[in-house]
């Protein structure tokens, strides 16, 4: 087994040091090639997740911490859902509008 994790883009040859088994990573170049909506949503979800994580660490009330854990877990689920969208966008990108796409639509 190698100690490197490849980028999730099958056409990209970048690898990263593997910290955990089964970890998925996207390189910066492939991430910047994604549509802006996907990138912005992913960043927003991570920003909120980290914000709630910091709030949990600062609180001393266990009841508040429990409610904050629920909120943080919802953001984690949103990150996972967005990661699935990113994986789909990278592995099967939309065809660009061009002559080949037009000819396929027409049936030639």
PDB file of N, CA and C in Angstrom:
ATOM      1  N   UNK A   1       0.840  -1.172   0.000  1.00  0.00           N
ATOM      2  CA  UNK A   1       0.000   0.000   0.000  1.00  0.00           C
ATOM      3  C   UNK A   1       0.892   1.245   0.000  1.00  0.00           C
ATOM      4  N   UNK A   2       0.467   2.238  -0.747  1.00  0.00           N
ATOM      5  CA  UNK A   2       1.258   3.455  -0.814  1.00  0.00           C
ATOM      6  C   UNK A   2       0.841   4.421   0.286  1.00  0.00           C
ATOM      7  N   UNK A   3       1.711   5.353   0.574  1.00  0.00           N
ATOM      8  CA  UNK A   3       1.396   6.351   1.578  1.00  0.00           C
ATOM      9  C   UNK A   3       0.943   7.650   0.928  1.00  0.00           C
ATOM     10  N   UNK A   4       0.497   7.590  -0.331  1.00  0.00           N
ATOM     11  CA  UNK A   4       0.057   8.760  -1.065  1.00  0.00           C
ATOM     12  C   UNK A   4      -1.412   8.601  -1.458  1.00  0.00           C
ATOM     13  N   UNK A   5      -2.148   9.713  -1.474  1.00  0.00           N
ATOM     14  CA  UNK A   5      -3.552   9.742  -1.872  1.00  0.00           C
ATOM     15  C   UNK A   5      -3.657  10.558  -3.156  1.00  0.00           C
ATOM     16  N   UNK A   6      -4.258  10.005  -4.209  1.00  0.00           N
ATOM     17  CA  UNK A   6      -4.373  10.773  -5.453  1.00  0.00           C
ATOM     18  C   UNK A   6      -5.517  11.783  -5.381  1.00  0.00           C
ATOM     19  N   UNK A   7      -5.445  12.783  -6.235  1.00  0.00           N
ATOM     20  CA  UNK A   7      -6.537  13.746  -6.398  1.00  0.00           C
ATOM     21  C   UNK A   7      -7.753  12.980  -6.932  1.00  0.00           C
ATOM     22  N   UNK A   8      -8.971  13.426  -6.581  1.00  0.00           N
ATOM     23  CA  UNK A   8     -10.164  12.698  -7.013  1.00  0.00           C
ATOM     24  C   UNK A   8     -10.408  12.834  -8.511  1.00  0.00           C
ATOM     25  N   UNK A   9      -9.752  13.798  -9.149  1.00  0.00           N
ATOM     26  CA  UNK A   9      -9.875  13.961 -10.595  1.00  0.00           C
ATOM     27  C   UNK A   9      -9.053  12.868 -11.272  1.00  0.00           C
ATOM     28  N   UNK A  10      -9.696  11.989 -12.056  1.00  0.00           N
ATOM     29  CA  UNK A  10      -8.929  10.900 -12.669  1.00  0.00           C
ATOM     30  C   UNK A  10      -7.924  11.379 -13.711  1.00  0.00           C
ATOM     31  N   UNK A  11      -8.088  12.584 -14.226  1.00  0.00           N
ATOM     32  CA  UNK A  11      -7.162  13.114 -15.223  1.00  0.00           C
ATOM     33  C   UNK A  11      -6.006  13.890 -14.593  1.00  0.00           C
ATOM     34  N   UNK A  12      -6.033  14.046 -13.285  1.00  0.00           N
ATOM     35  CA  UNK A  12      -4.993  14.786 -12.557  1.00  0.00           C
ATOM     36  C   UNK A  12      -4.024  13.776 -11.949  1.00  0.00           C
ATOM     37  N   UNK A  13      -2.749  14.102 -11.979  1.00  0.00           N
ATOM     38  CA  UNK A  13      -1.761  13.148 -11.479  1.00  0.00           C
ATOM     39  C   UNK A  13      -1.172  13.553 -10.133  1.00  0.00           C
ATOM     40  N   UNK A  14      -1.747  14.550  -9.476  1.00  0.00           N
ATOM     41  CA  UNK A  14      -1.209  15.009  -8.190  1.00  0.00           C
ATOM     42  C   UNK A  14      -1.566  14.024  -7.079  1.00  0.00           C
ATOM     43  N   UNK A  15      -0.649  13.899  -6.124  1.00  0.00           N
ATOM     44  CA  UNK A  15      -0.891  13.047  -4.958  1.00  0.00           C
ATOM     45  C   UNK A  15      -0.541  13.829  -3.697  1.00  0.00           C
ATOM     46  N   UNK A  16      -1.055  13.348  -2.580  1.00  0.00           N
ATOM     47  CA  UNK A  16      -0.856  14.005  -1.298  1.00  0.00           C
ATOM     48  C   UNK A  16      -0.492  12.961  -0.261  1.00  0.00           C
ATOM     49  N   UNK A  17       0.139  13.391   0.796  1.00  0.00           N
ATOM     50  CA  UNK A  17       0.480  12.484   1.878  1.00  0.00           C
ATOM     51  C   UNK A  17      -0.815  11.975   2.517  1.00  0.00           C
ATOM     52  N   UNK A  18      -0.901  10.677   2.703  1.00  0.00           N
ATOM     53  CA  UNK A  18      -2.108  10.039   3.231  1.00  0.00           C
ATOM     54  C   UNK A  18      -2.084  10.080   4.755  1.00  0.00           C
ATOM     55  N   UNK A  19      -3.040  10.809   5.348  1.00  0.00           N
ATOM     56  CA  UNK A  19      -3.144  10.865   6.801  1.00  0.00           C
ATOM     57  C   UNK A  19      -4.057   9.777   7.339  1.00  0.00           C
ATOM     58  N   UNK A  20      -5.134   9.500   6.609  1.00  0.00           N
ATOM     59  CA  UNK A  20      -6.112   8.505   7.053  1.00  0.00           C
ATOM     60  C   UNK A  20      -6.420   7.549   5.903  1.00  0.00           C
ATOM     61  N   UNK A  21      -6.812   6.357   6.238  1.00  0.00           N
ATOM     62  CA  UNK A  21      -7.186   5.363   5.247  1.00  0.00           C
ATOM     63  C   UNK A  21      -8.521   5.771   4.615  1.00  0.00           C
ATOM     64  N   UNK A  22      -8.619   5.688   3.296  1.00  0.00           N
ATOM     65  CA  UNK A  22      -9.865   5.993   2.606  1.00  0.00           C
ATOM     66  C   UNK A  22     -10.136   7.477   2.436  1.00  0.00           C
ATOM     67  N   UNK A  23      -9.137   8.309   2.640  1.00  0.00           N
ATOM     68  CA  UNK A  23      -9.303   9.756   2.540  1.00  0.00           C
ATOM     69  C   UNK A  23      -9.366  10.173   1.071  1.00  0.00           C
ATOM     70  N   UNK A  24     -10.228  11.145   0.753  1.00  0.00           N
ATOM     71  CA  UNK A  24     -10.318  11.686  -0.589  1.00  0.00           C
ATOM     72  C   UNK A  24      -9.865  13.134  -0.563  1.00  0.00           C
ATOM     73  N   UNK A  25      -9.131  13.533  -1.608  1.00  0.00           N
ATOM     74  CA  UNK A  25      -8.563  14.874  -1.662  1.00  0.00           C
ATOM     75  C   UNK A  25      -8.734  15.414  -3.075  1.00  0.00           C
ATOM     76  N   UNK A  26      -8.957  16.713  -3.166  1.00  0.00           N
ATOM     77  CA  UNK A  26      -8.946  17.384  -4.461  1.00  0.00           C
ATOM     78  C   UNK A  26      -7.837  18.428  -4.410  1.00  0.00           C
ATOM     79  N   UNK A  27      -7.057  18.507  -5.472  1.00  0.00           N
ATOM     80  CA  UNK A  27      -5.947  19.467  -5.478  1.00  0.00           C
ATOM     81  C   UNK A  27      -6.496  20.871  -5.734  1.00  0.00           C
ATOM     82  N   UNK A  28      -5.683  21.858  -5.459  1.00  0.00           N
ATOM     83  CA  UNK A  28      -6.099  23.242  -5.614  1.00  0.00           C
ATOM     84  C   UNK A  28      -6.439  23.611  -7.043  1.00  0.00           C
ATOM     85  N   UNK A  29      -5.686  23.079  -7.982  1.00  0.00           N
ATOM     86  CA  UNK A  29      -5.929  23.400  -9.389  1.00  0.00           C
ATOM     87  C   UNK A  29      -7.285  22.853  -9.841  1.00  0.00           C
ATOM     88  N   UNK A  30      -7.587  21.632  -9.468  1.00  0.00           N
ATOM     89  CA  UNK A  30      -8.872  21.032  -9.836  1.00  0.00           C
ATOM     90  C   UNK A  30     -10.018  21.712  -9.086  1.00  0.00           C
ATOM     91  N   UNK A  31      -9.778  22.124  -7.837  1.00  0.00           N
ATOM     92  CA  UNK A  31     -10.811  22.815  -7.060  1.00  0.00           C
ATOM     93  C   UNK A  31     -11.145  24.160  -7.702  1.00  0.00           C
ATOM     94  N   UNK A  32     -10.126  24.880  -8.162  1.00  0.00           N
ATOM     95  CA  UNK A  32     -10.373  26.170  -8.802  1.00  0.00           C
ATOM     96  C   UNK A  32     -11.053  26.017 -10.156  1.00  0.00           C
ATOM     97  N   UNK A  33     -10.952  24.839 -10.767  1.00  0.00           N
ATOM     98  CA  UNK A  33     -11.605  24.599 -12.055  1.00  0.00           C
ATOM     99  C   UNK A  33     -13.095  24.278 -11.899  1.00  0.00           C
ATOM    100  N   UNK A  34     -13.544  24.035 -10.679  1.00  0.00           N
ATOM    101  CA  UNK A  34     -14.961  23.752 -10.429  1.00  0.00           C
ATOM    102  C   UNK A  34     -15.798  25.008 -10.647  1.00  0.00           C
ATOM    103  N   UNK A  35     -17.100  24.841 -10.867  1.00  0.00           N
ATOM    104  CA  UNK A  35     -17.970  26.021 -10.958  1.00  0.00           C
ATOM    105  C   UNK A  35     -17.937  26.818  -9.659  1.00  0.00           C
ATOM    106  N   UNK A  36     -18.079  28.130  -9.783  1.00  0.00           N
ATOM    107  CA  UNK A  36     -17.968  29.033  -8.635  1.00  0.00           C
ATOM    108  C   UNK A  36     -19.003  28.723  -7.563  1.00  0.00           C
ATOM    109  N   UNK A  37     -20.207  28.302  -7.952  1.00  0.00           N
ATOM    110  CA  UNK A  37     -21.245  28.007  -6.972  1.00  0.00           C
ATOM    111  C   UNK A  37     -20.833  26.856  -6.056  1.00  0.00           C
ATOM    112  N   UNK A  38     -20.257  25.813  -6.630  1.00  0.00           N
ATOM    113  CA  UNK A  38     -19.810  24.663  -5.830  1.00  0.00           C
ATOM    114  C   UNK A  38     -18.693  25.062  -4.870  1.00  0.00           C
ATOM    115  N   UNK A  39     -17.740  25.816  -5.368  1.00  0.00           N
ATOM    116  CA  UNK A  39     -16.618  26.246  -4.521  1.00  0.00           C
ATOM    117  C   UNK A  39     -17.100  27.114  -3.381  1.00  0.00           C
ATOM    118  N   UNK A  40     -17.945  28.083  -3.696  1.00  0.00           N
ATOM    119  CA  UNK A  40     -18.424  29.001  -2.661  1.00  0.00           C
ATOM    120  C   UNK A  40     -19.256  28.276  -1.616  1.00  0.00           C
ATOM    121  N   UNK A  41     -20.089  27.344  -2.037  1.00  0.00           N
ATOM    122  CA  UNK A  41     -20.903  26.592  -1.083  1.00  0.00           C
ATOM    123  C   UNK A  41     -20.020  25.729  -0.186  1.00  0.00           C
ATOM    124  N   UNK A  42     -19.000  25.099  -0.757  1.00  0.00           N
ATOM    125  CA  UNK A  42     -18.088  24.262   0.027  1.00  0.00           C
ATOM    126  C   UNK A  42     -17.342  25.107   1.067  1.00  0.00           C
ATOM    127  N   UNK A  43     -16.867  26.257   0.646  1.00  0.00           N
ATOM    128  CA  UNK A  43     -16.160  27.140   1.576  1.00  0.00           C
ATOM    129  C   UNK A  43     -17.090  27.637   2.681  1.00  0.00           C
ATOM    130  N   UNK A  44     -18.334  27.984   2.307  1.00  0.00           N
ATOM    131  CA  UNK A  44     -19.292  28.478   3.293  1.00  0.00           C
ATOM    132  C   UNK A  44     -19.600  27.410   4.340  1.00  0.00           C
ATOM    133  N   UNK A  45     -19.799  26.182   3.888  1.00  0.00           N
ATOM    134  CA  UNK A  45     -20.094  25.092   4.821  1.00  0.00           C
ATOM    135  C   UNK A  45     -18.925  24.856   5.774  1.00  0.00           C
ATOM    136  N   UNK A  46     -17.699  24.853   5.259  1.00  0.00           N
ATOM    137  CA  UNK A  46     -16.538  24.652   6.121  1.00  0.00           C
ATOM    138  C   UNK A  46     -16.368  25.801   7.102  1.00  0.00           C
ATOM    139  N   UNK A  47     -16.646  27.030   6.643  1.00  0.00           N
ATOM    140  CA  UNK A  47     -16.525  28.185   7.529  1.00  0.00           C
ATOM    141  C   UNK A  47     -17.497  28.069   8.700  1.00  0.00           C
ATOM    142  N   UNK A  48     -18.735  27.678   8.414  1.00  0.00           N
ATOM    143  CA  UNK A  48     -19.737  27.518   9.468  1.00  0.00           C
ATOM    144  C   UNK A  48     -19.382  26.360  10.400  1.00  0.00           C
ATOM    145  N   UNK A  49     -18.884  25.258   9.834  1.00  0.00           N
ATOM    146  CA  UNK A  49     -18.493  24.103  10.645  1.00  0.00           C
ATOM    147  C   UNK A  49     -17.405  24.498  11.643  1.00  0.00           C
ATOM    148  N   UNK A  50     -16.385  25.192  11.161  1.00  0.00           N
ATOM    149  CA  UNK A  50     -15.299  25.615  12.056  1.00  0.00           C
ATOM    150  C   UNK A  50     -15.784  26.622  13.091  1.00  0.00           C
ATOM    151  N   UNK A  51     -16.713  27.498  12.702  1.00  0.00           N
ATOM    152  CA  UNK A  51     -17.261  28.481  13.644  1.00  0.00           C
ATOM    153  C   UNK A  51     -17.973  27.782  14.794  1.00  0.00           C
ATOM    154  N   UNK A  52     -18.813  26.794  14.473  1.00  0.00           N
ATOM    155  CA  UNK A  52     -19.539  26.084  15.531  1.00  0.00           C
ATOM    156  C   UNK A  52     -18.602  25.223  16.367  1.00  0.00           C
ATOM    157  N   UNK A  53     -17.555  24.714  15.761  1.00  0.00           N
ATOM    158  CA  UNK A  53     -16.566  23.937  16.516  1.00  0.00           C
ATOM    159  C   UNK A  53     -15.857  24.827  17.544  1.00  0.00           C
ATOM    160  N   UNK A  54     -15.511  26.040  17.151  1.00  0.00           N
ATOM    161  CA  UNK A  54     -14.885  26.971  18.093  1.00  0.00           C
ATOM    162  C   UNK A  54     -15.847  27.331  19.219  1.00  0.00           C
ATOM    163  N   UNK A  55     -17.120  27.532  18.890  1.00  0.00           N
ATOM    164  CA  UNK A  55     -18.107  27.865  19.918  1.00  0.00           C
ATOM    165  C   UNK A  55     -18.284  26.726  20.917  1.00  0.00           C
ATOM    166  N   UNK A  56     -18.240  25.499  20.427  1.00  0.00           N
ATOM    167  CA  UNK A  56     -18.356  24.340  21.327  1.00  0.00           C
ATOM    168  C   UNK A  56     -17.187  24.308  22.297  1.00  0.00           C
ATOM    169  N   UNK A  57     -16.003  24.591  21.817  1.00  0.00           N
ATOM    170  CA  UNK A  57     -14.820  24.573  22.683  1.00  0.00           C
ATOM    171  C   UNK A  57     -14.856  25.667  23.743  1.00  0.00           C
ATOM    172  N   UNK A  58     -15.509  26.792  23.439  1.00  0.00           N
ATOM    173  CA  UNK A  58     -15.539  27.909  24.381  1.00  0.00           C
ATOM    174  C   UNK A  58     -16.633  27.799  25.431  1.00  0.00           C
ATOM    175  N   UNK A  59     -17.678  27.034  25.167  1.00  0.00           N
ATOM    176  CA  UNK A  59     -18.807  26.998  26.097  1.00  0.00           C
ATOM    177  C   UNK A  59     -18.531  26.070  27.277  1.00  0.00           C
ATOM    178  N   UNK A  60     -19.135  26.425  28.397  1.00  0.00           N
ATOM    179  CA  UNK A  60     -19.001  25.579  29.584  1.00  0.00           C
ATOM    180  C   UNK A  60     -20.330  24.928  29.955  1.00  0.00           C
ATOM    181  N   UNK A  61     -21.406  25.364  29.345  1.00  0.00           N
ATOM    182  CA  UNK A  61     -22.735  24.820  29.618  1.00  0.00           C
ATOM    183  C   UNK A  61     -22.942  23.544  28.787  1.00  0.00           C
ATOM    184  N   UNK A  62     -23.142  22.398  29.419  1.00  0.00           N
ATOM    185  CA  UNK A  62     -23.280  21.152  28.652  1.00  0.00           C
ATOM    186  C   UNK A  62     -24.537  21.111  27.780  1.00  0.00           C
ATOM    187  N   UNK A  63     -25.606  21.773  28.201  1.00  0.00           N
ATOM    188  CA  UNK A  63     -26.829  21.779  27.396  1.00  0.00           C
ATOM    189  C   UNK A  63     -26.630  22.584  26.111  1.00  0.00           C
ATOM    190  N   UNK A  64     -25.968  23.731  26.232  1.00  0.00           N
ATOM    191  CA  UNK A  64     -25.652  24.527  25.049  1.00  0.00           C
ATOM    192  C   UNK A  64     -24.722  23.751  24.116  1.00  0.00           C
ATOM    193  N   UNK A  65     -23.737  23.090  24.702  1.00  0.00           N
ATOM    194  CA  UNK A  65     -22.779  22.322  23.908  1.00  0.00           C
ATOM    195  C   UNK A  65     -23.485  21.215  23.132  1.00  0.00           C
ATOM    196  N   UNK A  66     -24.476  20.588  23.760  1.00  0.00           N
ATOM    197  CA  UNK A  66     -25.226  19.529  23.086  1.00  0.00           C
ATOM    198  C   UNK A  66     -25.979  20.075  21.876  1.00  0.00           C
ATOM    199  N   UNK A  67     -26.623  21.229  22.043  1.00  0.00           N
ATOM    200  CA  UNK A  67     -27.334  21.843  20.920  1.00  0.00           C
ATOM    201  C   UNK A  67     -26.362  22.265  19.823  1.00  0.00           C
ATOM    202  N   UNK A  68     -25.199  22.775  20.233  1.00  0.00           N
ATOM    203  CA  UNK A  68     -24.200  23.192  19.250  1.00  0.00           C
ATOM    204  C   UNK A  68     -23.633  21.997  18.488  1.00  0.00           C
ATOM    205  N   UNK A  69     -23.497  20.857  19.158  1.00  0.00           N
ATOM    206  CA  UNK A  69     -23.047  19.643  18.465  1.00  0.00           C
ATOM    207  C   UNK A  69     -24.030  19.264  17.362  1.00  0.00           C
ATOM    208  N   UNK A  70     -25.332  19.404  17.638  1.00  0.00           N
ATOM    209  CA  UNK A  70     -26.332  19.097  16.622  1.00  0.00           C
ATOM    210  C   UNK A  70     -26.198  20.020  15.417  1.00  0.00           C
ATOM    211  N   UNK A  71     -25.994  21.292  15.671  1.00  0.00           N
ATOM    212  CA  UNK A  71     -25.834  22.255  14.578  1.00  0.00           C
ATOM    213  C   UNK A  71     -24.572  21.943  13.780  1.00  0.00           C
ATOM    214  N   UNK A  72     -23.476  21.664  14.508  1.00  0.00           N
ATOM    215  CA  UNK A  72     -22.228  21.336  13.814  1.00  0.00           C
ATOM    216  C   UNK A  72     -22.369  20.074  12.979  1.00  0.00           C
ATOM    217  N   UNK A  73     -23.104  19.082  13.496  1.00  0.00           N
ATOM    218  CA  UNK A  73     -23.301  17.844  12.739  1.00  0.00           C
ATOM    219  C   UNK A  73     -24.121  18.077  11.469  1.00  0.00           C
ATOM    220  N   UNK A  74     -25.072  19.032  11.527  1.00  0.00           N
ATOM    221  CA  UNK A  74     -25.821  19.372  10.313  1.00  0.00           C
ATOM    222  C   UNK A  74     -24.903  19.986   9.265  1.00  0.00           C
ATOM    223  N   UNK A  75     -23.977  20.843   9.708  1.00  0.00           N
ATOM    224  CA  UNK A  75     -23.023  21.418   8.760  1.00  0.00           C
ATOM    225  C   UNK A  75     -22.095  20.341   8.198  1.00  0.00           C
ATOM    226  N   UNK A  76     -21.730  19.367   9.016  1.00  0.00           N
ATOM    227  CA  UNK A  76     -20.895  18.261   8.532  1.00  0.00           C
ATOM    228  C   UNK A  76     -21.643  17.465   7.462  1.00  0.00           C
ATOM    229  N   UNK A  77     -22.939  17.264   7.655  1.00  0.00           N
ATOM    230  CA  UNK A  77     -23.739  16.556   6.651  1.00  0.00           C
ATOM    231  C   UNK A  77     -23.825  17.364   5.356  1.00  0.00           C
ATOM    232  N   UNK A  78     -23.912  18.683   5.488  1.00  0.00           N
ATOM    233  CA  UNK A  78     -23.939  19.529   4.291  1.00  0.00           C
ATOM    234  C   UNK A  78     -22.600  19.475   3.556  1.00  0.00           C
ATOM    235  N   UNK A  79     -21.505  19.401   4.300  1.00  0.00           N
ATOM    236  CA  UNK A  79     -20.184  19.275   3.679  1.00  0.00           C
ATOM    237  C   UNK A  79     -20.103  17.960   2.914  1.00  0.00           C
ATOM    238  N   UNK A  80     -20.590  16.878   3.520  1.00  0.00           N
ATOM    239  CA  UNK A  80     -20.576  15.575   2.842  1.00  0.00           C
ATOM    240  C   UNK A  80     -21.419  15.594   1.572  1.00  0.00           C
ATOM    241  N   UNK A  81     -22.585  16.212   1.641  1.00  0.00           N
ATOM    242  CA  UNK A  81     -23.432  16.310   0.455  1.00  0.00           C
ATOM    243  C   UNK A  81     -22.787  17.135  -0.639  1.00  0.00           C
ATOM    244  N   UNK A  82     -22.150  18.225  -0.247  1.00  0.00           N
ATOM    245  CA  UNK A  82     -21.470  19.060  -1.231  1.00  0.00           C
ATOM    246  C   UNK A  82     -20.258  18.331  -1.819  1.00  0.00           C
ATOM    247  N   UNK A  83     -19.590  17.527  -0.998  1.00  0.00           N
ATOM    248  CA  UNK A  83     -18.438  16.762  -1.497  1.00  0.00           C
ATOM    249  C   UNK A  83     -18.895  15.766  -2.564  1.00  0.00           C
ATOM    250  N   UNK A  84     -20.078  15.172  -2.389  1.00  0.00           N
ATOM    251  CA  UNK A  84     -20.610  14.269  -3.404  1.00  0.00           C
ATOM    252  C   UNK A  84     -20.847  15.014  -4.715  1.00  0.00           C
ATOM    253  N   UNK A  85     -21.362  16.235  -4.633  1.00  0.00           N
ATOM    254  CA  UNK A  85     -21.568  17.045  -5.841  1.00  0.00           C
ATOM    255  C   UNK A  85     -20.236  17.381  -6.507  1.00  0.00           C
ATOM    256  N   UNK A  86     -19.230  17.694  -5.697  1.00  0.00           N
ATOM    257  CA  UNK A  86     -17.900  18.002  -6.240  1.00  0.00           C
ATOM    258  C   UNK A  86     -17.321  16.768  -6.925  1.00  0.00           C
ATOM    259  N   UNK A  87     -17.447  15.612  -6.279  1.00  0.00           N
ATOM    260  CA  UNK A  87     -16.920  14.376  -6.861  1.00  0.00           C
ATOM    261  C   UNK A  87     -17.593  14.080  -8.197  1.00  0.00           C
ATOM    262  N   UNK A  88     -18.928  14.266  -8.264  1.00  0.00           N
ATOM    263  CA  UNK A  88     -19.644  14.035  -9.522  1.00  0.00           C
ATOM    264  C   UNK A  88     -19.221  15.029 -10.596  1.00  0.00           C
ATOM    265  N   UNK A  89     -19.011  16.292 -10.211  1.00  0.00           N
ATOM    266  CA  UNK A  89     -18.608  17.312 -11.183  1.00  0.00           C
ATOM    267  C   UNK A  89     -17.213  17.037 -11.730  1.00  0.00           C
ATOM    268  N   UNK A  90     -16.346  16.473 -10.904  1.00  0.00           N
ATOM    269  CA  UNK A  90     -14.973  16.208 -11.339  1.00  0.00           C
ATOM    270  C   UNK A  90     -14.894  14.938 -12.182  1.00  0.00           C
ATOM    271  N   UNK A  91     -15.585  13.892 -11.772  1.00  0.00           N
ATOM    272  CA  UNK A  91     -15.464  12.618 -12.481  1.00  0.00           C
ATOM    273  C   UNK A  91     -16.261  12.567 -13.773  1.00  0.00           C
ATOM    274  N   UNK A  92     -17.379  13.272 -13.851  1.00  0.00           N
ATOM    275  CA  UNK A  92     -18.160  13.291 -15.092  1.00  0.00           C
ATOM    276  C   UNK A  92     -18.564  14.727 -15.412  1.00  0.00           C
ATOM    277  N   UNK A  93     -17.630  15.522 -15.955  1.00  0.00           N
ATOM    278  CA  UNK A  93     -17.937  16.929 -16.223  1.00  0.00           C
ATOM    279  C   UNK A  93     -18.953  17.063 -17.363  1.00  0.00           C
ATOM    280  N   UNK A  94     -19.651  18.189 -17.357  1.00  0.00           N
ATOM    281  CA  UNK A  94     -20.605  18.448 -18.421  1.00  0.00           C
ATOM    282  C   UNK A  94     -19.850  18.686 -19.720  1.00  0.00           C
ATOM    283  N   UNK A  95     -20.479  18.294 -20.822  1.00  0.00           N
ATOM    284  CA  UNK A  95     -19.839  18.527 -22.112  1.00  0.00           C
ATOM    285  C   UNK A  95     -19.944  20.004 -22.466  1.00  0.00           C
ATOM    286  N   UNK A  96     -18.877  20.560 -23.008  1.00  0.00           N
ATOM    287  CA  UNK A  96     -18.947  21.966 -23.402  1.00  0.00           C
ATOM    288  C   UNK A  96     -19.845  22.131 -24.625  1.00  0.00           C
ATOM    289  N   UNK A  97     -20.467  23.295 -24.703  1.00  0.00           N
ATOM    290  CA  UNK A  97     -21.319  23.579 -25.856  1.00  0.00           C
ATOM    291  C   UNK A  97     -20.419  23.786 -27.053  1.00  0.00           C
ATOM    292  N   UNK A  98     -20.547  22.916 -28.031  1.00  0.00           N
ATOM    293  CA  UNK A  98     -19.714  23.001 -29.225  1.00  0.00           C
ATOM    294  C   UNK A  98     -20.324  22.175 -30.334  1.00  0.00           C
ATOM    295  N   UNK A  99     -19.560  21.990 -31.375  1.00  0.00           N
ATOM    296  CA  UNK A  99     -20.055  21.279 -32.539  1.00  0.00           C
ATOM    297  C   UNK A  99     -20.348  19.816 -32.230  1.00  0.00           C
ATOM    298  N   UNK A 100     -19.477  19.141 -31.469  1.00  0.00           N
ATOM    299  CA  UNK A 100     -19.700  17.725 -31.156  1.00  0.00           C
ATOM    300  C   UNK A 100     -20.976  17.526 -30.353  1.00  0.00           C
ATOM    301  N   UNK A 101     -21.217  18.385 -29.384  1.00  0.00           N
ATOM    302  CA  UNK A 101     -22.429  18.288 -28.574  1.00  0.00           C
ATOM    303  C   UNK A 101     -23.659  18.543 -29.432  1.00  0.00           C
ATOM    304  N   UNK A 102     -23.597  19.516 -30.303  1.00  0.00           N
ATOM    305  CA  UNK A 102     -24.716  19.830 -31.193  1.00  0.00           C
ATOM    306  C   UNK A 102     -25.018  18.657 -32.109  1.00  0.00           C
ATOM    307  N   UNK A 103     -23.985  18.055 -32.664  1.00  0.00           N
ATOM    308  CA  UNK A 103     -24.192  16.919 -33.575  1.00  0.00           C
ATOM    309  C   UNK A 103     -24.778  15.725 -32.843  1.00  0.00           C
ATOM    310  N   UNK A 104     -24.398  15.507 -31.584  1.00  0.00           N
ATOM    311  CA  UNK A 104     -24.991  14.423 -30.803  1.00  0.00           C
ATOM    312  C   UNK A 104     -26.466  14.681 -30.535  1.00  0.00           C
ATOM    313  N   UNK A 105     -26.817  15.928 -30.252  1.00  0.00           N
ATOM    314  CA  UNK A 105     -28.215  16.267 -29.997  1.00  0.00           C
ATOM    315  C   UNK A 105     -29.054  16.081 -31.244  1.00  0.00           C
ATOM    316  N   UNK A 106     -28.500  16.429 -32.403  1.00  0.00           N
ATOM    317  CA  UNK A 106     -29.223  16.297 -33.660  1.00  0.00           C
ATOM    318  C   UNK A 106     -29.322  14.833 -34.058  1.00  0.00           C
ATOM    319  N   UNK A 107     -28.346  14.051 -33.668  1.00  0.00           N
ATOM    320  CA  UNK A 107     -28.375  12.614 -33.973  1.00  0.00           C
ATOM    321  C   UNK A 107     -27.439  12.222 -35.086  1.00  0.00           C
ATOM    322  N   UNK A 108     -26.482  13.055 -35.383  1.00  0.00           N
ATOM    323  CA  UNK A 108     -25.522  12.712 -36.447  1.00  0.00           C
ATOM    324  C   UNK A 108     -24.268  12.138 -35.893  1.00  0.00           C
TER     325      UNK A 108
END
